[in-house]
Amino acid sequence: MDKVYNPEFEKRIYDFWVKNRYFEAHPNSEKEPFTIMMPPPNITGQLHMGHALNQTIQDIITRFKRMDGYEALWLPGTDHASIATEVKIVEQMKKEGLTKNDLGRDGFLKRAWEWKETYGGRIVTQLKRLGSSCDWSKEAFTMDSNCSNAVVDAFVKYYKKGLIYRGDRIINWCPSCKTALSDAEVEYSEQDSYLWHYRYPYADGSGYVVIATTRPETMLGDTAVAVNPKDERYKGVIGKMLKLPLTDREIPIIADDYVELDFGTGAVKITPAHDPNDFEVGLRHNLDVIRVMDDAGVMNENAGKFKGLDRFEAREKIVEELKELGLVEKIEPYKHNVGECYRCRATVEPIVSKQWFVKMKPLAEPAIKAVKSKKIEFIPKRFEKIYFNWMENIKDWCISRQLWWGHRIPAYYCDDCGEMVVSKTAVDVCPKCGGKMHQDEDVLDTWFSSALWPFSTLGYPKKNKNLEYFYPTNLLVTAYDIIFFWVARMIFSGIQFMDEVPFSEVLIHGIVRDSQGRKMSKTLGNGIDPLLLIDKYGADALRFSLASGIAHGSDTRYSDDKIESARNFMNKLWNASRFVIMNLNGEEASVPKKLNVSDKWILTRLNEVIRDVTINLNKYEIGIAAAKLYDFVWSEFCDWYIESQKTYLYSEDEKLKSHSASVLRYVLEQILKLMHPFVPFITEEIYMNLNPDKSIMIQSWPIYNKNQMYRKEKKAFESIKNCIVALRNTRAEMNIPPSKKLKFFALPSDEAMFKKLTPYLTKLANVSEICVIASKEEVTEKCVALVSDSVEMFVPFGELVDVEKEKDRLSKEIEGAKAEIAKSTSMLANENFVKKAPEKLVAAEREKLERAKDKLEKLIEKLNMFN
RNA sequence: GGAGGCAUAGCUCAGUUGGUUAGAGCGCUUGCUUCACAUGCAAGAGGUCACAGGUUCGAGCCCUGUUGUCUCCACCA
């Protein structure tokens, strides 16, 4: 083994795992399944830190469950990402001077599939570098035949149940992508703008009404002005006609509760074709719907002389003309939220258009119930509130997209009579009039297919063994940003088509921010490429740094320090293993019958860690488990156990050497197994070094063994640790060089136990001689005295002792002991404490007080020795 | 407008159901090339647990309020 940890073995090991098909899961009646569906990354995607975190968490859980005896399936795949991919390809074509229409639908799709073949696998290759143990034999793609069948099946079933309809509604329109968007696909951001106040003159010339608007260009589509029926200011004018400026139309003043009394002027222009609220008002009052913009956001023929102008140019022009007409009352600076397309950032335009919708209320109801009844639990729980809030206020889901890349809507229209048929298979002839049928041009929202992911990937709608065995799945692991897009929709889809919720637990994690806490983004250029980190530090170091310090649902920060620290930990594990291996002489990992105090201590601690880490992992407390392992491996196994064993390993006694080597190997192998889910590569490399051709990833998870719990020896060893620390401490304070061997007198409380522990003292505190005494009278030299629970130590430093310094030190210790006594005394003097606190605690407090008193007494004696 | 998170050492964060003198990593200071590891070892400095109340024998933890900060949802033209 190399002296320094070098993760170059990662690729070899991953290939080994894949070759041996260790990641694959199959229906197995002997075992319970544990299934995780991977959130499918977009085929346009490049691995980023968010993926790395998401993958690390899923892989830790999958590997743990696999070792813990489950048939663990982690099913991977990719998403066709309809809009994102189409945008990318169109951009690419633009560079060649091509447009979608140049290629036509078939030509474009051919190109899109080629693009998918070229780039779609890139993200998958990248995921593999993280060590993800997913079952690649089941890899799915949202547009493969399985998933596409599921989409068509779901659409038709929804339609037959009356849960999908087609109609003219106001939807969010992206004039740049030229498609409808769902509500979830619009992101709002506050922008500086103006609130324009205009005069709309009465048709009879008797004056005017002032309206306020943030979007002057839509005025050309106004079909009314609304006021609140309770508004005294407008009591008499309801029903009167207004002359709509810049047009030859007249529009009525109507009364509607929707209008707020105290905002703006109390009079609102109503544009049903370009505002969701106005659309509703329009329905209530039977108003005309006049679209003034086309699909590209350019003013259309209804805009009169403004036709052909871009919407923002039109805004300026209209304001200018109104000014000239003297109809502008005032212009106030105003901040308001503007909706943007989540893909291309263009300002979204609410537009009335004919689209397909999923009726949400009937779907939301059982989906809410599923979480309320705890069939599904969110971890942490607070995200359930967010989920309920969304589900309870949900509006119908616009699912049609005016794109080509995606699942084409399985609806067919007759060219002659207009008859519509929704069908799983192509319909060429109209069942009504025999005319020619053509398929709907639109495709489905990309999230329509992802909503089916937990069962479409397992072969739905075909009944099969995988679906039967692995569905419903156990756990979904995702960041909080796609709860609405994805998690919620999977829940109602699962209930709808499988009659069962798709998973029982949803583990929500945060996002990875930069070292300053900012979101990583392309525009900020603060993104960190995980692949570069893997090259530099290794995937294990990246995984461990991500796993450390994460808590359910909270964000985490990336920093170079963190990953370096993780890499150093890998180096520590590597070198500890190297040390153990170097000292092996054919020993197996075994626990001898007769154990010494250090063995009993490390075994006790090992079992405590096994118990705790198992509990933590079962609760998905990955950050806590990682911290416990880090501390145990570094601060206990390496710093104390390995160090203590040197006294045996460097002795001449072959039996002692061999005994120590066996236990070291045993504990190390248990550690490797506990660490494996977190850092699979290094643990596999070391394990195979110890056990050629045996893979660690298919070994059993360590089991807590209460027969290896030795409380007395644990206490004894820990107390000797304290003595050693005290000696080192004193040495440092007294400026005694570490190389100088110490001699001292010891007055132990339990002599037999103390004698068992002296070898460690000798080795770890660099002590040459310990003279066990029965009474402090035997100490004649000038000494530094140390008091601990189990032993009093008198260290003759001779000339090196600085009397004043030592007196200071003792005085400080005395102060500490006094403070402790004072606190314990007052606690015990409190009747309520003695009466109400658990007996165990009161007893512990009494014992503590006794110990402190004893210590104080001894310390005072010591101090007196100097006076 | 509504909902939620966070506030603990210089920085990043732990702190499980309330119970020793509140911990770790990084950084800082000091000393060590001790035969697994300088990606290391040892020692040290550093905290009014945001603020104000309350519950309790006991509060970093539970409750109420305040302040700061971040996020999500809704959206009044």
PDB file of C-alpha atoms in Angstrom, chain A residues 4 28 36 74 90 95 107 120 163 169 236 254 275 296 333 335 380 423 490 587 630 638 689 714 735 795 820 822 832:
ATOM      1  CA  VAL A   4      -0.340   8.402   0.999  1.00  0.00           C
ATOM      2  CA  ASN A  28     -36.587 -12.356  -4.000  1.00  0.00           C
ATOM      3  CA  ILE A  36     -35.471   4.061  -4.086  1.00  0.00           C
ATOM      4  CA  TRP A  74     -31.966   1.939  -6.557  1.00  0.00           C
ATOM      5  CA  VAL A  90     -32.936  24.987 -31.176  1.00  0.00           C
ATOM      6  CA  LYS A  95     -25.721  28.388 -34.998  1.00  0.00           C
ATOM      7  CA  GLY A 107     -36.561  15.969 -39.082  1.00  0.00           C
ATOM      8  CA  GLY A 120     -27.935  11.914 -22.905  1.00  0.00           C
ATOM      9  CA  LEU A 163     -60.064  14.192 -15.283  1.00  0.00           C
ATOM     10  CA  ARG A 169     -58.297  29.137 -20.452  1.00  0.00           C
ATOM     11  CA  GLY A 236     -73.522  56.627 -10.034  1.00  0.00           C
ATOM     12  CA  ILE A 254     -68.952  47.224 -14.297  1.00  0.00           C
ATOM     13  CA  ASP A 275     -54.742  38.660 -17.145  1.00  0.00           C
ATOM     14  CA  ALA A 296     -44.270  35.685 -30.002  1.00  0.00           C
ATOM     15  CA  PRO A 333     -42.444  54.385  -9.682  1.00  0.00           C
ATOM     16  CA  LYS A 335     -42.109  47.657  -7.616  1.00  0.00           C
ATOM     17  CA  PRO A 380     -38.490  16.554   8.087  1.00  0.00           C
ATOM     18  CA  SER A 423     -56.993   6.781 -27.952  1.00  0.00           C
ATOM     19  CA  MET A 490     -46.065  11.396  -8.203  1.00  0.00           C
ATOM     20  CA  GLU A 587      -4.028 -13.422  11.640  1.00  0.00           C
ATOM     21  CA  TYR A 630     -15.286  10.230  12.087  1.00  0.00           C
ATOM     22  CA  CYS A 638      -6.409   5.664  15.738  1.00  0.00           C
ATOM     23  CA  ASN A 689      -6.418  -6.045   0.364  1.00  0.00           C
ATOM     24  CA  LYS A 714     -14.334   1.006  29.499  1.00  0.00           C
ATOM     25  CA  ASN A 735       8.390  22.617  29.068  1.00  0.00           C
ATOM     26  CA  VAL A 795       5.991  13.269  39.219  1.00  0.00           C
ATOM     27  CA  GLU A 820     -17.886  22.189  41.323  1.00  0.00           C
ATOM     28  CA  ALA A 822     -20.478  24.764  45.300  1.00  0.00           C
ATOM     29  CA  ASN A 832     -37.256  20.169  44.886  1.00  0.00           C
TER      30      ASN A 832
END
